[in-house]
Structure formats: C-alpha cells, structure tokens
PDB file of C-alpha atoms in Angstrom:
ATOM      1  CA  MET W   1     -14.853 -20.309  -1.847  1.00  0.00           C
ATOM      2  CA  LYS W   2     -11.187 -20.292  -2.843  1.00  0.00           C
ATOM      3  CA  LYS W   3     -11.296 -24.081  -3.513  1.00  0.00           C
ATOM      4  CA  LEU W   4     -13.590 -23.705  -6.515  1.00  0.00           C
ATOM      5  CA  LYS W   5     -11.884 -25.140  -9.582  1.00  0.00           C
ATOM      6  CA  LEU W   6     -12.115 -23.263 -12.875  1.00  0.00           C
ATOM      7  CA  GLU W   7     -12.170 -25.254 -16.113  1.00  0.00           C
ATOM      8  CA  ASN W   8     -12.111 -22.345 -18.540  1.00  0.00           C
ATOM      9  CA  PRO W   9      -8.476 -21.454 -19.431  1.00  0.00           C
ATOM     10  CA  SER W  10      -9.405 -17.887 -20.363  1.00  0.00           C
ATOM     11  CA  TYR W  11     -10.949 -17.334 -16.935  1.00  0.00           C
ATOM     12  CA  ARG W  12      -7.917 -18.849 -15.235  1.00  0.00           C
ATOM     13  CA  ALA W  13      -5.628 -16.535 -17.205  1.00  0.00           C
ATOM     14  CA  LEU W  14      -7.779 -13.499 -16.393  1.00  0.00           C
ATOM     15  CA  LEU W  15      -7.650 -14.396 -12.707  1.00  0.00           C
ATOM     16  CA  VAL W  16      -3.844 -14.591 -12.713  1.00  0.00           C
ATOM     17  CA  ASN W  17      -3.515 -11.323 -14.606  1.00  0.00           C
ATOM     18  CA  PHE W  18      -5.987  -9.563 -12.321  1.00  0.00           C
ATOM     19  CA  SER W  19      -4.050 -10.722  -9.247  1.00  0.00           C
ATOM     20  CA  GLU W  20      -0.760  -9.520 -10.688  1.00  0.00           C
ATOM     21  CA  TRP W  21      -2.329  -6.171 -11.619  1.00  0.00           C
ATOM     22  CA  LEU W  22      -3.493  -5.607  -8.036  1.00  0.00           C
ATOM     23  CA  ASP W  23      -0.053  -6.512  -6.737  1.00  0.00           C
ATOM     24  CA  VAL W  24       1.791  -4.238  -9.172  1.00  0.00           C
ATOM     25  CA  LEU W  25      -0.475  -1.320  -8.264  1.00  0.00           C
ATOM     26  CA  GLY W  26       0.518  -1.767  -4.622  1.00  0.00           C
ATOM     27  CA  TYR W  27      -2.783  -2.768  -3.053  1.00  0.00           C
ATOM     28  CA  VAL W  28      -2.580  -4.078   0.507  1.00  0.00           C
ATOM     29  CA  GLU W  29      -2.011  -7.808   0.986  1.00  0.00           C
ATOM     30  CA  ASP W  30      -5.591  -8.500   2.095  1.00  0.00           C
ATOM     31  CA  THR W  31      -6.932  -6.994  -1.142  1.00  0.00           C
ATOM     32  CA  VAL W  32      -4.434  -8.822  -3.360  1.00  0.00           C
ATOM     33  CA  TYR W  33      -5.419 -12.050  -1.612  1.00  0.00           C
ATOM     34  CA  SER W  34      -9.212 -11.686  -1.258  1.00  0.00           C
ATOM     35  CA  PHE W  35     -10.351  -9.906  -4.447  1.00  0.00           C
ATOM     36  CA  PRO W  36      -9.171 -12.703  -6.787  1.00  0.00           C
ATOM     37  CA  ILE W  37     -11.025 -15.216  -4.570  1.00  0.00           C
ATOM     38  CA  PHE W  38     -14.243 -13.219  -5.036  1.00  0.00           C
ATOM     39  CA  ILE W  39     -13.689 -13.056  -8.803  1.00  0.00           C
ATOM     40  CA  GLN W  40     -12.900 -16.772  -8.878  1.00  0.00           C
ATOM     41  CA  GLU W  41     -16.340 -17.457  -7.433  1.00  0.00           C
ATOM     42  CA  PHE W  42     -17.851 -15.150 -10.058  1.00  0.00           C
ATOM     43  CA  PHE W  43     -16.064 -17.066 -12.843  1.00  0.00           C
ATOM     44  CA  TYR W  44     -17.193 -20.372 -11.372  1.00  0.00           C
ATOM     45  CA  TRP W  45     -20.800 -19.167 -11.378  1.00  0.00           C
ATOM     46  CA  LEU W  46     -20.424 -18.094 -15.015  1.00  0.00           C
ATOM     47  CA  GLU W  47     -19.091 -21.544 -15.940  1.00  0.00           C
ATOM     48  CA  GLN W  48     -21.996 -23.234 -14.193  1.00  0.00           C
ATOM     49  CA  HIS W  49     -24.352 -21.102 -16.289  1.00  0.00           C
ATOM     50  CA  HIS W  50     -22.453 -21.889 -19.515  1.00  0.00           C
ATOM     51  CA  ILE W  51     -21.169 -18.335 -19.978  1.00  0.00           C
ATOM     52  CA  LEU W  52     -17.641 -19.035 -21.177  1.00  0.00           C
ATOM     53  CA  ARG W  53     -16.468 -15.640 -22.455  1.00  0.00           C
ATOM     54  CA  ILE W  54     -16.171 -12.494 -20.397  1.00  0.00           C
ATOM     55  CA  ASP W  55     -17.439 -10.348 -23.279  1.00  0.00           C
ATOM     56  CA  GLN W  56     -20.716 -12.312 -23.166  1.00  0.00           C
ATOM     57  CA  VAL W  57     -21.499 -11.072 -19.655  1.00  0.00           C
ATOM     58  CA  HIS W  58     -24.183  -8.387 -19.382  1.00  0.00           C
ATOM     59  CA  SER W  59     -25.942  -6.611 -16.525  1.00  0.00           C
ATOM     60  CA  GLU W  60     -28.663  -9.263 -16.130  1.00  0.00           C
ATOM     61  CA  HIS W  61     -26.006 -11.899 -15.488  1.00  0.00           C
ATOM     62  CA  ILE W  62     -24.474  -9.655 -12.822  1.00  0.00           C
ATOM     63  CA  LYS W  63     -27.839  -9.186 -11.125  1.00  0.00           C
ATOM     64  CA  GLU W  64     -28.528 -12.929 -11.202  1.00  0.00           C
ATOM     65  CA  TYR W  65     -25.105 -13.597  -9.704  1.00  0.00           C
ATOM     66  CA  TYR W  66     -25.708 -11.053  -6.967  1.00  0.00           C
ATOM     67  CA  ASP W  67     -29.068 -12.668  -6.170  1.00  0.00           C
ATOM     68  CA  TYR W  68     -27.186 -15.957  -5.871  1.00  0.00           C
ATOM     69  CA  LEU W  69     -24.727 -14.392  -3.421  1.00  0.00           C
ATOM     70  CA  LYS W  70     -27.615 -13.145  -1.279  1.00  0.00           C
ATOM     71  CA  GLN W  71     -29.015 -16.650  -1.009  1.00  0.00           C
ATOM     72  CA  ARG W  72     -25.978 -18.888  -0.814  1.00  0.00           C
ATOM     73  CA  PRO W  73     -24.688 -19.849   2.648  1.00  0.00           C
ATOM     74  CA  ASN W  74     -21.235 -18.854   3.761  1.00  0.00           C
ATOM     75  CA  GLU W  75     -18.581 -21.431   4.613  1.00  0.00           C
ATOM     76  CA  ARG W  76     -19.898 -21.781   8.153  1.00  0.00           C
ATOM     77  CA  GLY W  77     -23.544 -22.251   7.202  1.00  0.00           C
ATOM     78  CA  GLY W  78     -24.975 -18.758   7.693  1.00  0.00           C
ATOM     79  CA  GLY W  79     -26.055 -16.377   4.950  1.00  0.00           C
ATOM     80  CA  LEU W  80     -23.783 -13.655   3.572  1.00  0.00           C
ATOM     81  CA  GLY W  81     -24.175 -10.400   5.474  1.00  0.00           C
ATOM     82  CA  LYS W  82     -24.418  -6.960   3.889  1.00  0.00           C
ATOM     83  CA  TYR W  83     -20.783  -6.212   4.678  1.00  0.00           C
ATOM     84  CA  HIS W  84     -19.535  -9.266   2.778  1.00  0.00           C
ATOM     85  CA  LEU W  85     -21.939  -8.637  -0.096  1.00  0.00           C
ATOM     86  CA  ASN W  86     -20.411  -5.185  -0.425  1.00  0.00           C
ATOM     87  CA  LYS W  87     -16.922  -6.726  -0.430  1.00  0.00           C
ATOM     88  CA  HIS W  88     -17.965  -8.858  -3.426  1.00  0.00           C
ATOM     89  CA  GLN W  89     -19.299  -5.725  -5.118  1.00  0.00           C
ATOM     90  CA  THR W  90     -16.053  -3.849  -4.529  1.00  0.00           C
ATOM     91  CA  ALA W  91     -14.057  -6.719  -6.031  1.00  0.00           C
ATOM     92  CA  LEU W  92     -16.313  -6.739  -9.104  1.00  0.00           C
ATOM     93  CA  LYS W  93     -15.900  -2.986  -9.518  1.00  0.00           C
ATOM     94  CA  LYS W  94     -12.119  -3.315  -9.367  1.00  0.00           C
ATOM     95  CA  PHE W  95     -12.234  -6.190 -11.857  1.00  0.00           C
ATOM     96  CA  LYS W  96     -14.388  -4.027 -14.143  1.00  0.00           C
ATOM     97  CA  GLU W  97     -11.669  -1.355 -13.995  1.00  0.00           C
ATOM     98  CA  TYR W  98      -9.021  -3.938 -14.887  1.00  0.00           C
ATOM     99  CA  LEU W  99     -11.048  -5.199 -17.883  1.00  0.00           C
ATOM    100  CA  GLN W 100     -11.560  -1.713 -19.257  1.00  0.00           C
ATOM    101  CA  LYS W 101      -7.879  -0.804 -19.002  1.00  0.00           C
ATOM    102  CA  HIS W 102      -6.279  -4.047 -20.156  1.00  0.00           C
ATOM    103  CA  GLN W 103      -8.854  -6.143 -22.022  1.00  0.00           C
ATOM    104  CA  SER W 104     -10.945  -3.422 -23.704  1.00  0.00           C
ATOM    105  CA  VAL W 105     -14.038  -5.106 -22.258  1.00  0.00           C
ATOM    106  CA  LYS W 106     -16.829  -3.032 -20.735  1.00  0.00           C
ATOM    107  CA  LEU W 107     -18.639  -4.708 -17.857  1.00  0.00           C
ATOM    108  CA  THR W 108     -21.920  -3.166 -16.706  1.00  0.00           C
ATOM    109  CA  LEU W 109     -22.613  -3.954 -13.071  1.00  0.00           C
ATOM    110  CA  GLY W 110     -25.844  -2.112 -12.269  1.00  0.00           C
ATOM    111  CA  LEU W 111     -25.496  -2.825  -8.542  1.00  0.00           C
ATOM    112  CA  ARG W 112     -26.120  -0.682  -5.513  1.00  0.00           C
ATOM    113  CA  ALA W 113     -24.137  -1.094  -2.327  1.00  0.00           C
ATOM    114  CA  GLU W 114     -26.034  -2.533   0.614  1.00  0.00           C
ATOM    115  CA  LYS W 115     -26.769   0.065   3.269  1.00  0.00           C
ATOM    116  CA  ILE W 116     -25.322  -1.074   6.568  1.00  0.00           C
ATOM    117  CA  ASN W 117     -24.806   0.397   9.969  1.00  0.00           C
ATOM    118  CA  ARG W 118     -21.053   0.583  10.538  1.00  0.00           C
ATOM    119  CA  VAL W 119     -21.527  -1.100  13.900  1.00  0.00           C
ATOM    120  CA  GLU W 120     -23.023  -4.214  12.249  1.00  0.00           C
ATOM    121  CA  LYS W 121     -19.678  -5.262  10.787  1.00  0.00           C
ATOM    122  CA  LEU W 122     -17.685  -4.834  14.001  1.00  0.00           C
ATOM    123  CA  ASN W 123     -17.287  -8.218  15.612  1.00  0.00           C
ATOM    124  CA  ILE W 124     -15.833  -8.399  19.089  1.00  0.00           C
ATOM    125  CA  LEU W 125     -14.826 -10.898  21.723  1.00  0.00           C
ATOM    126  CA  THR W 126     -16.624 -11.232  25.011  1.00  0.00           C
ATOM    127  CA  ILE W 127     -14.398 -10.755  28.053  1.00  0.00           C
ATOM    128  CA  GLU W 128     -14.571 -14.522  28.649  1.00  0.00           C
ATOM    129  CA  GLU W 129     -13.455 -15.231  25.072  1.00  0.00           C
ATOM    130  CA  ALA W 130     -10.502 -12.865  25.452  1.00  0.00           C
ATOM    131  CA  LYS W 131      -9.447 -14.771  28.574  1.00  0.00           C
ATOM    132  CA  GLU W 132      -9.889 -18.046  26.681  1.00  0.00           C
ATOM    133  CA  LEU W 133      -7.500 -16.889  23.948  1.00  0.00           C
ATOM    134  CA  PHE W 134      -4.802 -16.033  26.479  1.00  0.00           C
ATOM    135  CA  GLU W 135      -5.314 -19.372  28.240  1.00  0.00           C
ATOM    136  CA  THR W 136      -5.144 -21.285  24.934  1.00  0.00           C
ATOM    137  CA  ALA W 137      -1.884 -19.544  24.036  1.00  0.00           C
ATOM    138  CA  ARG W 138      -0.416 -20.325  27.467  1.00  0.00           C
ATOM    139  CA  ASN W 139      -1.300 -24.021  27.159  1.00  0.00           C
ATOM    140  CA  GLN W 140       0.656 -24.534  23.929  1.00  0.00           C
ATOM    141  CA  THR W 141       3.581 -26.964  24.169  1.00  0.00           C
ATOM    142  CA  TYR W 142       6.227 -25.167  22.131  1.00  0.00           C
ATOM    143  CA  GLN W 143       7.702 -22.159  23.927  1.00  0.00           C
ATOM    144  CA  LYS W 144       8.381 -20.116  20.794  1.00  0.00           C
ATOM    145  CA  GLN W 145       4.829 -20.556  19.525  1.00  0.00           C
ATOM    146  CA  LYS W 146       3.370 -20.001  22.993  1.00  0.00           C
ATOM    147  CA  TYR W 147       5.142 -16.676  23.569  1.00  0.00           C
ATOM    148  CA  ARG W 148       4.715 -15.468  20.007  1.00  0.00           C
ATOM    149  CA  ASP W 149       0.946 -15.866  20.364  1.00  0.00           C
ATOM    150  CA  LEU W 150       0.919 -14.333  23.844  1.00  0.00           C
ATOM    151  CA  VAL W 151       2.854 -11.300  22.603  1.00  0.00           C
ATOM    152  CA  LEU W 152       0.434 -10.932  19.679  1.00  0.00           C
ATOM    153  CA  LEU W 153      -2.477 -10.912  22.119  1.00  0.00           C
ATOM    154  CA  VAL W 154      -0.729  -8.373  24.351  1.00  0.00           C
ATOM    155  CA  LEU W 155      -0.112  -6.027  21.419  1.00  0.00           C
ATOM    156  CA  LEU W 156      -3.434  -6.428  19.593  1.00  0.00           C
ATOM    157  CA  TYR W 157      -5.796  -6.816  22.532  1.00  0.00           C
ATOM    158  CA  SER W 158      -4.192  -5.535  25.743  1.00  0.00           C
ATOM    159  CA  CYS W 159      -2.491  -2.583  24.006  1.00  0.00           C
ATOM    160  CA  GLY W 160      -5.143  -2.112  21.301  1.00  0.00           C
ATOM    161  CA  LEU W 161      -2.633  -1.791  18.471  1.00  0.00           C
ATOM    162  CA  ARG W 162      -3.510  -1.879  14.825  1.00  0.00           C
ATOM    163  CA  ARG W 163      -1.905  -4.746  12.914  1.00  0.00           C
ATOM    164  CA  GLY W 164       0.584  -2.447  11.184  1.00  0.00           C
ATOM    165  CA  GLU W 165       1.480  -0.791  14.473  1.00  0.00           C
ATOM    166  CA  ALA W 166       2.150  -4.188  16.062  1.00  0.00           C
ATOM    167  CA  VAL W 167       4.670  -5.310  13.446  1.00  0.00           C
ATOM    168  CA  ALA W 168       6.408  -1.910  13.615  1.00  0.00           C
ATOM    169  CA  VAL W 169       7.165  -2.207  17.351  1.00  0.00           C
ATOM    170  CA  ASN W 170      10.866  -2.584  18.216  1.00  0.00           C
ATOM    171  CA  THR W 171      12.293  -4.102  21.371  1.00  0.00           C
ATOM    172  CA  GLN W 172      13.520  -0.713  22.614  1.00  0.00           C
ATOM    173  CA  ASP W 173       9.984   0.697  22.399  1.00  0.00           C
ATOM    174  CA  ILE W 174       9.123  -1.099  25.652  1.00  0.00           C
ATOM    175  CA  ASN W 175       9.971   0.864  28.808  1.00  0.00           C
ATOM    176  CA  TYR W 176       9.979  -1.659  31.644  1.00  0.00           C
ATOM    177  CA  ASP W 177      10.697   0.933  34.352  1.00  0.00           C
ATOM    178  CA  VAL W 178       7.608   3.062  33.731  1.00  0.00           C
ATOM    179  CA  ARG W 179       5.592   0.163  32.223  1.00  0.00           C
ATOM    180  CA  GLN W 180       4.825   1.813  28.902  1.00  0.00           C
ATOM    181  CA  LEU W 181       4.860   0.924  25.211  1.00  0.00           C
ATOM    182  CA  HIS W 182       5.911   3.713  22.851  1.00  0.00           C
ATOM    183  CA  VAL W 183       3.966   3.479  19.579  1.00  0.00           C
ATOM    184  CA  LYS W 184       6.136   5.407  17.125  1.00  0.00           C
ATOM    185  CA  LYS W 185       4.441   4.477  13.857  1.00  0.00           C
ATOM    186  CA  GLY W 186       0.762   5.039  14.493  1.00  0.00           C
ATOM    187  CA  LYS W 187      -1.834   6.019  11.915  1.00  0.00           C
ATOM    188  CA  ASN W 188      -1.088   9.353  10.233  1.00  0.00           C
ATOM    189  CA  HIS W 189       2.416   9.200  11.774  1.00  0.00           C
ATOM    190  CA  LYS W 190       1.073   9.930  15.262  1.00  0.00           C
ATOM    191  CA  GLU W 191       2.925   8.658  18.329  1.00  0.00           C
ATOM    192  CA  ARG W 192       1.383   7.622  21.641  1.00  0.00           C
ATOM    193  CA  LEU W 193       2.319   5.996  24.941  1.00  0.00           C
ATOM    194  CA  ILE W 194       0.341   2.980  26.127  1.00  0.00           C
ATOM    195  CA  PRO W 195       0.409   1.768  29.746  1.00  0.00           C
ATOM    196  CA  ILE W 196       1.188  -1.927  30.292  1.00  0.00           C
ATOM    197  CA  ASN W 197       0.065  -3.809  33.390  1.00  0.00           C
ATOM    198  CA  THR W 198       2.329  -6.183  35.302  1.00  0.00           C
ATOM    199  CA  TYR W 199       0.872  -9.337  33.740  1.00  0.00           C
ATOM    200  CA  ASN W 200       1.420  -8.168  30.172  1.00  0.00           C
ATOM    201  CA  LEU W 201       4.805  -6.620  30.946  1.00  0.00           C
ATOM    202  CA  ARG W 202       6.016  -9.988  32.261  1.00  0.00           C
ATOM    203  CA  ILE W 203       4.951 -11.678  29.019  1.00  0.00           C
ATOM    204  CA  LEU W 204       6.883  -9.128  26.959  1.00  0.00           C
ATOM    205  CA  GLU W 205       9.933  -9.323  29.209  1.00  0.00           C
ATOM    206  CA  ASP W 206      10.055 -13.142  29.139  1.00  0.00           C
ATOM    207  CA  TYR W 207       9.692 -13.098  25.353  1.00  0.00           C
ATOM    208  CA  VAL W 208      12.358 -10.443  24.717  1.00  0.00           C
ATOM    209  CA  TYR W 209      15.008 -11.883  27.017  1.00  0.00           C
ATOM    210  CA  ASP W 210      14.313 -15.628  26.944  1.00  0.00           C
ATOM    211  CA  ILE W 211      12.429 -16.541  23.755  1.00  0.00           C
ATOM    212  CA  ARG W 212      13.390 -13.986  21.110  1.00  0.00           C
ATOM    213  CA  PRO W 213      17.124 -14.922  21.280  1.00  0.00           C
ATOM    214  CA  MET W 214      16.113 -18.402  20.062  1.00  0.00           C
ATOM    215  CA  TYR W 215      15.323 -16.875  16.647  1.00  0.00           C
ATOM    216  CA  PRO W 216      17.982 -15.939  14.114  1.00  0.00           C
ATOM    217  CA  THR W 217      18.258 -12.196  13.563  1.00  0.00           C
ATOM    218  CA  ILE W 218      19.104 -10.376  10.350  1.00  0.00           C
ATOM    219  CA  ASN W 219      21.638  -7.535  10.640  1.00  0.00           C
ATOM    220  CA  GLY W 220      20.810  -6.845  14.275  1.00  0.00           C
ATOM    221  CA  ASN W 221      17.071  -6.640  13.557  1.00  0.00           C
ATOM    222  CA  GLU W 222      15.378  -4.799  16.450  1.00  0.00           C
ATOM    223  CA  ALA W 223      11.813  -5.808  15.540  1.00  0.00           C
ATOM    224  CA  LEU W 224       9.863  -7.186  18.482  1.00  0.00           C
ATOM    225  CA  LEU W 225       7.981  -9.653  16.281  1.00  0.00           C
ATOM    226  CA  ILE W 226      10.296 -11.646  14.031  1.00  0.00           C
ATOM    227  CA  ASN W 227       9.633 -14.547  11.697  1.00  0.00           C
ATOM    228  CA  GLN W 228      11.412 -17.897  11.484  1.00  0.00           C
ATOM    229  CA  GLN W 229      14.032 -16.415   9.138  1.00  0.00           C
ATOM    230  CA  GLY W 230      14.888 -13.599  11.544  1.00  0.00           C
ATOM    231  CA  GLY W 231      13.182 -10.798   9.626  1.00  0.00           C
ATOM    232  CA  ARG W 232      10.419  -8.491  10.806  1.00  0.00           C
ATOM    233  CA  MET W 233       7.055 -10.246  10.871  1.00  0.00           C
ATOM    234  CA  ARG W 234       4.621  -9.090   8.180  1.00  0.00           C
ATOM    235  CA  ALA W 235       1.085  -7.886   8.830  1.00  0.00           C
ATOM    236  CA  ALA W 236      -0.294 -10.901   6.944  1.00  0.00           C
ATOM    237  CA  ASP W 237       1.595 -13.217   9.311  1.00  0.00           C
ATOM    238  CA  VAL W 238      -0.151 -11.618  12.277  1.00  0.00           C
ATOM    239  CA  SER W 239      -3.557 -12.459  10.796  1.00  0.00           C
ATOM    240  CA  LYS W 240      -2.465 -16.000   9.991  1.00  0.00           C
ATOM    241  CA  HIS W 241      -1.154 -16.721  13.493  1.00  0.00           C
ATOM    242  CA  LEU W 242      -4.243 -15.245  15.143  1.00  0.00           C
ATOM    243  CA  LYS W 243      -6.499 -17.379  12.961  1.00  0.00           C
ATOM    244  CA  LYS W 244      -4.569 -20.513  13.934  1.00  0.00           C
ATOM    245  CA  LEU W 245      -4.755 -19.640  17.617  1.00  0.00           C
ATOM    246  CA  ILE W 246      -8.518 -19.138  17.430  1.00  0.00           C
ATOM    247  CA  ALA W 247      -8.882 -22.495  15.667  1.00  0.00           C
ATOM    248  CA  THR W 248      -6.871 -24.121  18.458  1.00  0.00           C
ATOM    249  CA  THR W 249      -9.545 -23.121  20.987  1.00  0.00           C
ATOM    250  CA  GLU W 250     -11.992 -25.501  19.228  1.00  0.00           C
ATOM    251  CA  ASN W 251     -14.689 -23.090  20.372  1.00  0.00           C
ATOM    252  CA  ASN W 252     -17.076 -23.063  17.411  1.00  0.00           C
ATOM    253  CA  GLU W 253     -18.919 -19.988  18.624  1.00  0.00           C
ATOM    254  CA  LEU W 254     -15.645 -18.067  18.781  1.00  0.00           C
ATOM    255  CA  ILE W 255     -14.444 -19.460  15.444  1.00  0.00           C
ATOM    256  CA  ASP W 256     -17.695 -18.433  13.753  1.00  0.00           C
ATOM    257  CA  LYS W 257     -17.158 -14.814  14.772  1.00  0.00           C
ATOM    258  CA  ASN W 258     -14.397 -14.484  12.158  1.00  0.00           C
ATOM    259  CA  ILE W 259     -12.230 -12.459  14.530  1.00  0.00           C
ATOM    260  CA  THR W 260      -9.423 -10.414  12.905  1.00  0.00           C
ATOM    261  CA  PRO W 261      -6.518  -8.493  14.471  1.00  0.00           C
ATOM    262  CA  HIS W 262      -8.617  -5.322  14.297  1.00  0.00           C
ATOM    263  CA  SER W 263     -11.448  -7.130  16.101  1.00  0.00           C
ATOM    264  CA  LEU W 264      -9.150  -7.426  19.130  1.00  0.00           C
ATOM    265  CA  ARG W 265      -8.661  -3.649  19.072  1.00  0.00           C
ATOM    266  CA  HIS W 266     -12.442  -3.163  18.940  1.00  0.00           C
ATOM    267  CA  SER W 267     -12.814  -5.684  21.749  1.00  0.00           C
ATOM    268  CA  ILE W 268     -10.446  -4.062  24.241  1.00  0.00           C
ATOM    269  CA  ALA W 269     -11.985  -0.640  23.590  1.00  0.00           C
ATOM    270  CA  THR W 270     -15.455  -2.006  24.286  1.00  0.00           C
ATOM    271  CA  HIS W 271     -14.278  -3.892  27.374  1.00  0.00           C
ATOM    272  CA  LEU W 272     -12.590  -0.790  28.814  1.00  0.00           C
ATOM    273  CA  LEU W 273     -15.760   1.223  28.227  1.00  0.00           C
ATOM    274  CA  TYR W 274     -17.811  -1.532  29.892  1.00  0.00           C
ATOM    275  CA  GLN W 275     -15.496  -1.423  32.901  1.00  0.00           C
ATOM    276  CA  GLY W 276     -16.084   2.310  33.321  1.00  0.00           C
ATOM    277  CA  MET W 277     -13.065   3.956  31.715  1.00  0.00           C
ATOM    278  CA  ASP W 278     -13.710   7.500  30.436  1.00  0.00           C
ATOM    279  CA  ILE W 279     -14.219   7.563  26.697  1.00  0.00           C
ATOM    280  CA  GLU W 280     -11.665  10.395  26.328  1.00  0.00           C
ATOM    281  CA  ILE W 281      -8.991   8.150  27.851  1.00  0.00           C
ATOM    282  CA  ILE W 282      -9.984   5.316  25.497  1.00  0.00           C
ATOM    283  CA  GLN W 283      -9.659   7.784  22.610  1.00  0.00           C
ATOM    284  CA  GLN W 284      -6.063   8.525  23.637  1.00  0.00           C
ATOM    285  CA  PHE W 285      -5.361   4.838  24.216  1.00  0.00           C
ATOM    286  CA  LEU W 286      -6.461   3.969  20.665  1.00  0.00           C
ATOM    287  CA  GLY W 287      -4.893   7.025  19.042  1.00  0.00           C
ATOM    288  CA  HIS W 288      -8.155   8.290  17.538  1.00  0.00           C
ATOM    289  CA  SER W 289      -8.074  11.840  16.189  1.00  0.00           C
ATOM    290  CA  HIS W 290     -11.787  12.406  16.806  1.00  0.00           C
ATOM    291  CA  LEU W 291     -13.940  11.418  19.767  1.00  0.00           C
ATOM    292  CA  GLU W 292     -16.791  10.524  17.395  1.00  0.00           C
ATOM    293  CA  THR W 293     -14.727   7.580  16.155  1.00  0.00           C
ATOM    294  CA  THR W 294     -14.338   6.231  19.678  1.00  0.00           C
ATOM    295  CA  GLU W 295     -18.020   6.701  20.507  1.00  0.00           C
ATOM    296  CA  ILE W 296     -18.928   3.887  18.127  1.00  0.00           C
ATOM    297  CA  TYR W 297     -17.949   1.453  20.881  1.00  0.00           C
ATOM    298  CA  THR W 298     -20.871   2.576  23.022  1.00  0.00           C
ATOM    299  CA  HIS W 299     -23.083   0.748  20.512  1.00  0.00           C
ATOM    300  CA  LEU W 300     -21.157  -2.520  20.943  1.00  0.00           C
ATOM    301  CA  LEU W 301     -21.774  -2.935  24.657  1.00  0.00           C
ATOM    302  CA  HIS W 302     -24.835  -5.107  23.972  1.00  0.00           C
ATOM    303  CA  LYS W 303     -22.528  -7.745  22.459  1.00  0.00           C
ATOM    304  CA  LEU W 304     -20.785  -8.454  25.769  1.00  0.00           C
TER     305      LEU W 304
END
C-alpha cells in the first residue's frame, strides 16, 4: 500500500514528521519504514471519505477504517491476517502518541488487539523450498551476487542466526579446522558455537578467500558481510537481498509466504526437529534461554 498517493498537504506533512520522529527516537529500521506506510494508508482512506483534517477524526471513523482493513485484500490477493491487523493497530497507537505530544491532537482509537496464536504468524519454508533457495542462488550469473546470497542462506538458515547476529559476524569468527562459527554478539550478549557442515563451510571459505577480496574494504573492515562501498552490511540490506532472491525463484507459492530472515531461523529449527534432533540441542543451537521458547517449533511440524 506504499504506492497510495496523498493529495492533502497537511497529511503529507504529518507523514513526514511522524517518520522523522520515529527515526529520532531510535526505533528499528523496520518500524521507521513500515509504520509510516500503515499511516499513509489510513490517511488515504480518510481522503477517500472526505475527512481532510486530523482533528475531525473520531472513534467511529477509526472503527470504520478497521472494518475496511478486515475486508480489503492484501497485495497478493488474500485477506489481512490477525497478525497484520495488529501491526496496523500498533502503528495507529504510535501515531496517536505522536499527535498528542507534538500536535496537541487527541485521537481515540477504541480498538482491541486481535487474539492470535503465536504459531499462526510463524511462516516457514518446506525442506524442498530451502533447497530451491540454495539452488537459485547457485544458478546466478554474477559471482559476487551468487556468493553473497549463498552466505546469507548459510548464516540465516543453515546456522539459524538472527539478522543482527548475521551482520555482526567477522571473518575470524569462522574456525575452519573445527568447523564452527563463533557467534559473539547474540541476543542478550550471549555467545555460542555453531557447527558447520562441509558443504556450508566450503561456501564460506570460497567467499572469504575468493569473492570477498573483490569488494573494497574500509579501514581493514573484518565484517564477513560487506556492502558495495566496503562497509559492514546493514540488517535492512539482509532483508532486501533475501526478498530479491526469493523473487528470483519465480515460485509464487514461496513468494506468497512473505519469508523474512527470521523465517529462515524458524525453518531450520523446525527441519532439525523433524529430522529427529533433540529439542535441547536445538535450544543451544538457536541460543534460546528457555526451552519453552524452542518448543514452539513442535507446533510447526504440520507445515512441512
């Protein structure tokens, strides 16, 4: 819905100011990017209903807009799920906070979050789809793009790293002799060692010694994943490259799953459980503090 064009200059100005406010407060990139898109759709709906001033909006308008969200199809033709409806609600709540602090406008929402099972929002690859992603990456013409995407898949899927953990990996964190990856900047500052099989180790080795030197490096940058300018790749870049790779498969069923970097982490955990690995070992592999967090993957086995 980010292509919706706003005609009202006051709404356009509010949207810019709201975006800058989120950025200044230090919200993560996904929030700074997605929340203004949700509010843009809200403004567009207001314009279509001839509500041209934000101080004219009352709770009935909000309820009508939310009913519209429940009925409108998403960009791929299906209806909005409870998870995405709640994301719209969260954006509206944050926008309400912005209005109260900076525009002296009180916005009454009167909405209740949709009750969802946490498992419902976890989307995963099948084992065949995971293999398809690796094969698609391998078939790319340009070596730099090919190995960048393969390394992303190794880190996010094969090693089960979070997006932030992946971009924090340095070249010296790979131990080729014992076939391990040392995750030094895990969640809550926890470290862990992840085993790497021969196939994945070869991908990393080829990238580090043959492909990575093709990139410029800034001040001896030791980051494993570097961008075209030679700096450390950002978390947002990881999401962008993964999205492009998935689109390259031209597999509509896979594309419709809206797979994210974290989906690959969910996928490998579920696949390992399916293949018989003890759940305690999977807990260590993922770096979960509590076994209850890992046990959620037992409910995803039906998706394979």
